[in-house]
Amino acid sequence: LLCARLAAMAALALAPGPKECKEPMQQRFYPYDYNGGTALAVAGADFAVVAGDTRMSTGFNIMSRSVSKLFKLTKDTVLATAGFRGDITTLQKLLRAKLTEYEQQHGEPMKVHAVAQMLANTLYGRRFFPYYTWNVLAGLDENGVGCVYSYDPVGNYERVRVNVTGSGESLIQPLLDNQFERQHQQKAPRPPPLSVDLSLDETVELVKDAFTSAGERDIRTGDTMEICVISAAGIKIENFPLNID
């Protein structure tokens, strides 16, 4: 019996070990997640409309049905953001700190064009490790005219009449081009250079239709839509139901 055990131990010792890995092992780190959602803004003659849905998802999973994409910066400026929720929260905190510092130093809130430039500088400052966010800024300019600024993730921005970004952009943009910009309409009157020529009620109804349509086709847009109306009277936010599937 002892001889058998010794023979087994010798055979085990002489047996080949586990196959060595000849290729280097790779450890991958990806710091971002895409939480979806859609943000939209329209500039009117004396108002601005900002809208966003409240769904936060990752992949095919809905993480929350009540996460707002709208963030009030000043009494007449609202930021709508889609993308990675972690970076959205970080960006909002940073902007709030900068706005508070400005107001304490100058004794007045920052104007919308200055907020637009500050946001661009903030995004550009992180261009080598960008905030994974898609931003739309809306407010009223010094003349009381609605203004909308569109951004890319690294801070390039421009003032536009209408803008939509996020997971529902490809579904909603053609509607905005046709109804607000009057593109592809023969003999249709052109809107003013910096705003649309529709009334507030007409604008809100079109925005509702756009989100309702996108919510039926985009799995990352849904649950509830928030519509924020910015006017001389202040900021008003209303909620409307969307598809919850």
Protein backbone atom coordinates (compact mmCIF):
# COMPACT_ATOMS: atom_id res chain seq x y z
CA LEU A 1 0.00 0.00 0.00
CA LEU A 2 2.84 2.35 0.86
CA CYS A 3 4.53 1.59 -2.44
CA ALA A 4 1.30 2.35 -4.29
CA ARG A 5 0.97 5.71 -2.55
CA LEU A 6 4.58 6.63 -3.30
CA ALA A 7 4.09 5.67 -6.94
CA ALA A 8 0.97 7.84 -7.17
CA MET A 9 2.77 10.80 -5.61
CA ALA A 10 5.68 10.41 -8.01
CA ALA A 11 3.33 10.25 -10.98
CA LEU A 12 1.56 13.38 -9.77
CA ALA A 13 4.82 15.21 -9.36
CA LEU A 14 5.91 14.30 -12.85
CA ALA A 15 2.57 15.19 -14.45
CA PRO A 16 2.64 18.34 -16.62
CA GLY A 17 1.36 21.46 -14.91
CA PRO A 18 -1.38 23.77 -16.16
CA LYS A 19 -0.79 25.15 -19.62
CA GLU A 20 1.07 28.40 -19.41
CA CYS A 21 -0.55 31.44 -21.06
CA LYS A 22 1.79 32.70 -23.72
CA GLU A 23 -0.27 35.82 -24.41
CA PRO A 24 -0.41 38.76 -21.97
CA MET A 25 -3.63 39.11 -20.00
CA GLN A 26 -5.62 42.28 -20.67
CA GLN A 27 -7.66 44.15 -18.10
CA ARG A 28 -10.13 46.55 -19.72
CA PHE A 29 -11.54 49.61 -17.97
CA TYR A 30 -14.32 51.68 -19.50
CA PRO A 31 -15.27 54.68 -17.35
CA TYR A 32 -18.53 55.53 -19.10
CA ASP A 33 -22.07 54.22 -19.28
CA TYR A 34 -24.82 55.38 -21.60
CA ASN A 35 -28.04 56.01 -19.71
CA GLY A 36 -30.02 57.28 -22.70
CA GLY A 37 -32.81 59.82 -22.71
CA THR A 38 -33.71 62.75 -24.93
CA ALA A 39 -33.40 66.52 -24.39
CA LEU A 40 -34.96 69.20 -26.58
CA ALA A 41 -35.22 72.99 -26.67
CA VAL A 42 -37.03 75.55 -28.82
CA ALA A 43 -36.48 79.33 -28.87
CA GLY A 44 -39.58 81.50 -29.36
CA ALA A 45 -40.12 85.23 -29.83
CA ASP A 46 -40.53 85.83 -26.09
CA PHE A 47 -40.17 82.37 -24.59
CA ALA A 48 -38.06 79.23 -24.62
CA VAL A 49 -39.30 75.67 -24.21
CA VAL A 50 -37.06 72.95 -22.80
CA ALA A 51 -38.14 69.32 -22.52
CA GLY A 52 -36.73 65.98 -21.47
CA ASP A 53 -37.93 62.54 -20.47
CA THR A 54 -37.35 60.95 -17.06
CA ARG A 55 -36.19 57.43 -17.96
CA MET A 56 -32.69 56.32 -16.95
CA SER A 57 -31.62 53.05 -18.50
CA THR A 58 -28.53 51.01 -19.18
CA GLY A 59 -28.57 48.50 -21.99
CA PHE A 60 -32.02 46.90 -21.96
CA ASN A 61 -32.61 47.61 -18.26
CA ILE A 62 -34.59 50.52 -16.85
CA MET A 63 -32.76 51.77 -13.76
CA SER A 64 -35.21 54.55 -12.86
CA ARG A 65 -38.38 56.08 -14.25
CA SER A 66 -38.13 59.43 -12.47
CA VAL A 67 -34.72 61.00 -13.15
CA SER A 68 -35.05 64.55 -14.47
CA LYS A 69 -32.83 65.73 -17.28
CA LEU A 70 -33.63 69.40 -16.65
CA PHE A 71 -31.51 71.55 -14.35
CA LYS A 72 -32.33 75.14 -13.46
CA LEU A 73 -29.19 77.28 -13.53
CA THR A 74 -30.59 80.80 -13.07
CA LYS A 75 -34.02 82.41 -12.96
CA ASP A 76 -34.18 82.41 -16.77
CA THR A 77 -31.73 79.68 -17.82
CA VAL A 78 -32.29 75.91 -17.88
CA LEU A 79 -29.91 73.15 -18.92
CA ALA A 80 -31.15 69.86 -20.40
CA THR A 81 -28.66 67.00 -20.52
CA ALA A 82 -28.68 63.40 -21.74
CA GLY A 83 -25.94 60.79 -21.56
CA PHE A 84 -24.03 59.26 -18.63
CA ARG A 85 -25.78 60.07 -15.36
CA GLY A 86 -22.58 60.17 -13.32
CA ASP A 87 -21.05 62.85 -15.53
CA ILE A 88 -24.36 64.72 -15.69
CA THR A 89 -24.47 64.99 -11.90
CA THR A 90 -20.81 66.03 -11.71
CA LEU A 91 -21.28 68.69 -14.39
CA GLN A 92 -24.38 70.09 -12.69
CA LYS A 93 -22.58 70.41 -9.35
CA LEU A 94 -19.63 72.15 -10.98
CA LEU A 95 -21.85 74.62 -12.86
CA ARG A 96 -23.82 75.38 -9.70
CA ALA A 97 -20.58 76.16 -7.84
CA LYS A 98 -19.34 78.46 -10.63
CA LEU A 99 -22.66 80.30 -10.82
CA THR A 100 -22.76 80.79 -7.05
CA GLU A 101 -19.20 82.14 -7.06
CA TYR A 102 -20.04 84.56 -9.90
CA GLU A 103 -23.15 85.84 -8.15
CA GLN A 104 -21.29 86.42 -4.90
CA GLN A 105 -18.48 88.28 -6.66
CA HIS A 106 -20.63 90.45 -8.94
CA GLY A 107 -23.86 90.77 -6.98
CA GLU A 108 -26.07 89.62 -9.86
CA PRO A 109 -26.87 86.35 -11.63
CA MET A 110 -25.03 85.42 -14.80
CA LYS A 111 -26.69 86.28 -18.11
CA VAL A 112 -27.63 83.46 -20.46
CA HIS A 113 -24.92 84.21 -23.05
CA ALA A 114 -22.31 84.16 -20.28
CA VAL A 115 -23.70 80.87 -18.95
CA ALA A 116 -23.42 79.46 -22.47
CA GLN A 117 -19.76 80.47 -22.70
CA MET A 118 -19.03 79.15 -19.21
CA LEU A 119 -20.53 75.77 -20.10
CA ALA A 120 -18.47 75.63 -23.28
CA ASN A 121 -15.28 76.42 -21.33
CA THR A 122 -16.12 73.79 -18.73
CA LEU A 123 -16.65 71.09 -21.35
CA TYR A 124 -13.55 72.12 -23.30
CA GLY A 125 -11.46 71.95 -20.14
CA ARG A 126 -12.21 68.23 -20.02
CA ARG A 127 -11.62 67.59 -23.71
CA PHE A 128 -8.98 64.88 -23.07
CA PHE A 129 -11.33 62.98 -20.73
CA PRO A 130 -14.71 64.43 -21.73
CA TYR A 131 -17.91 64.50 -19.79
CA TYR A 132 -20.06 61.88 -21.52
CA THR A 133 -22.96 64.31 -21.84
CA TRP A 134 -25.06 65.93 -24.56
CA ASN A 135 -26.24 69.37 -23.50
CA VAL A 136 -28.88 71.84 -24.62
CA LEU A 137 -29.04 75.24 -22.91
CA ALA A 138 -32.07 77.53 -23.14
CA GLY A 139 -33.09 80.87 -21.68
CA LEU A 140 -33.99 84.47 -22.48
CA ASP A 141 -31.43 86.92 -23.82
CA GLU A 142 -31.06 90.59 -22.85
CA ASN A 143 -33.86 91.52 -25.28
CA GLY A 144 -36.29 88.98 -23.86
CA VAL A 145 -36.02 86.73 -26.93
CA GLY A 146 -35.75 83.00 -26.38
CA CYS A 147 -32.34 81.53 -27.12
CA VAL A 148 -31.09 77.96 -27.44
CA TYR A 149 -27.48 76.77 -27.50
CA SER A 150 -26.46 73.34 -28.76
CA TYR A 151 -23.23 71.61 -27.65
CA ASP A 152 -21.06 68.68 -28.48
CA PRO A 153 -19.30 66.79 -25.64
CA VAL A 154 -16.09 68.86 -25.87
CA GLY A 155 -17.60 72.36 -25.81
CA ASN A 156 -18.24 73.42 -29.40
CA TYR A 157 -21.48 75.35 -29.34
CA GLU A 158 -23.72 77.60 -31.40
CA ARG A 159 -26.96 79.49 -30.99
CA VAL A 160 -29.84 77.83 -32.85
CA ARG A 161 -33.62 78.04 -33.09
CA VAL A 162 -34.27 74.44 -32.09
CA ASN A 163 -32.13 71.54 -30.95
CA VAL A 164 -32.61 67.96 -29.83
CA THR A 165 -30.00 65.56 -28.54
CA GLY A 166 -29.82 62.16 -26.90
CA SER A 167 -31.09 58.74 -27.87
CA GLY A 168 -34.23 60.07 -29.59
CA GLU A 169 -32.42 62.67 -31.71
CA SER A 170 -32.66 60.78 -35.01
CA LEU A 171 -36.40 60.33 -34.52
CA ILE A 172 -37.27 63.90 -33.52
CA GLN A 173 -34.87 66.00 -35.60
CA PRO A 174 -36.74 65.53 -38.92
CA LEU A 175 -39.95 66.77 -37.29
CA LEU A 176 -38.20 69.86 -35.93
CA ASP A 177 -36.61 70.58 -39.30
CA ASN A 178 -39.97 70.40 -41.03
CA GLN A 179 -42.28 72.11 -38.55
CA PHE A 180 -40.02 74.69 -36.90
CA GLU A 181 -37.27 75.30 -39.46
CA ARG A 182 -39.69 74.97 -42.44
CA GLN A 183 -37.23 72.85 -44.33
CA HIS A 184 -38.56 70.72 -47.20
CA GLN A 185 -41.66 72.92 -47.45
CA GLN A 186 -41.98 74.68 -50.77
CA LYS A 187 -43.02 78.32 -50.59
CA ALA A 188 -43.21 78.15 -46.78
CA PRO A 189 -42.27 81.38 -44.96
CA ARG A 190 -38.88 81.27 -43.31
CA PRO A 191 -38.75 81.70 -39.52
CA PRO A 192 -36.82 84.58 -37.90
CA PRO A 193 -33.02 84.18 -37.63
CA LEU A 194 -32.87 83.35 -33.92
CA SER A 195 -36.34 82.05 -32.99
CA VAL A 196 -39.36 80.21 -34.34
CA ASP A 197 -42.52 82.04 -35.36
CA LEU A 198 -45.03 79.72 -33.67
CA SER A 199 -46.97 80.62 -30.54
CA LEU A 200 -46.18 79.11 -27.17
CA ASP A 201 -49.20 76.78 -27.25
CA GLU A 202 -48.36 75.55 -30.75
CA THR A 203 -44.75 74.95 -29.74
CA VAL A 204 -45.70 72.98 -26.64
CA GLU A 205 -48.12 70.79 -28.62
CA LEU A 206 -45.46 69.99 -31.22
CA VAL A 207 -42.94 69.14 -28.51
CA LYS A 208 -45.48 66.80 -26.89
CA ASP A 209 -46.10 65.07 -30.21
CA ALA A 210 -42.38 64.69 -30.82
CA PHE A 211 -41.74 63.00 -27.47
CA THR A 212 -44.83 60.82 -27.76
CA SER A 213 -43.62 59.54 -31.13
CA ALA A 214 -40.05 58.99 -29.93
CA GLY A 215 -41.25 57.21 -26.80
CA GLU A 216 -43.02 54.62 -28.97
CA ARG A 217 -39.86 53.80 -30.95
CA ASP A 218 -36.88 54.47 -28.67
CA ILE A 219 -36.43 52.09 -25.74
CA ARG A 220 -34.33 54.69 -23.86
CA THR A 221 -36.98 57.45 -24.01
CA GLY A 222 -40.17 57.16 -22.03
CA ASP A 223 -42.12 57.14 -18.75
CA THR A 224 -42.68 60.90 -18.26
CA MET A 225 -41.77 64.04 -20.13
CA GLU A 226 -41.04 67.34 -18.43
CA ILE A 227 -41.78 70.52 -20.35
CA CYS A 228 -40.20 73.70 -18.98
CA VAL A 229 -41.46 77.04 -20.27
CA ILE A 230 -39.15 80.01 -19.71
CA SER A 231 -40.74 83.45 -20.06
CA ALA A 232 -40.61 86.89 -18.51
CA ALA A 233 -42.96 85.59 -15.82
CA GLY A 234 -40.43 82.97 -14.75
CA ILE A 235 -39.95 79.23 -15.19
CA LYS A 236 -42.87 76.80 -15.26
CA ILE A 237 -42.53 73.01 -15.46
CA GLU A 238 -45.28 70.58 -16.40
CA ASN A 239 -45.26 66.77 -16.59
CA PHE A 240 -46.95 64.58 -19.19
CA PRO A 241 -47.05 60.76 -19.39
CA LEU A 242 -45.17 58.80 -22.04
CA ASN A 243 -44.92 55.14 -22.95
CA ILE A 244 -43.80 53.06 -19.93
CA ASP A 245 -42.92 49.88 -21.86
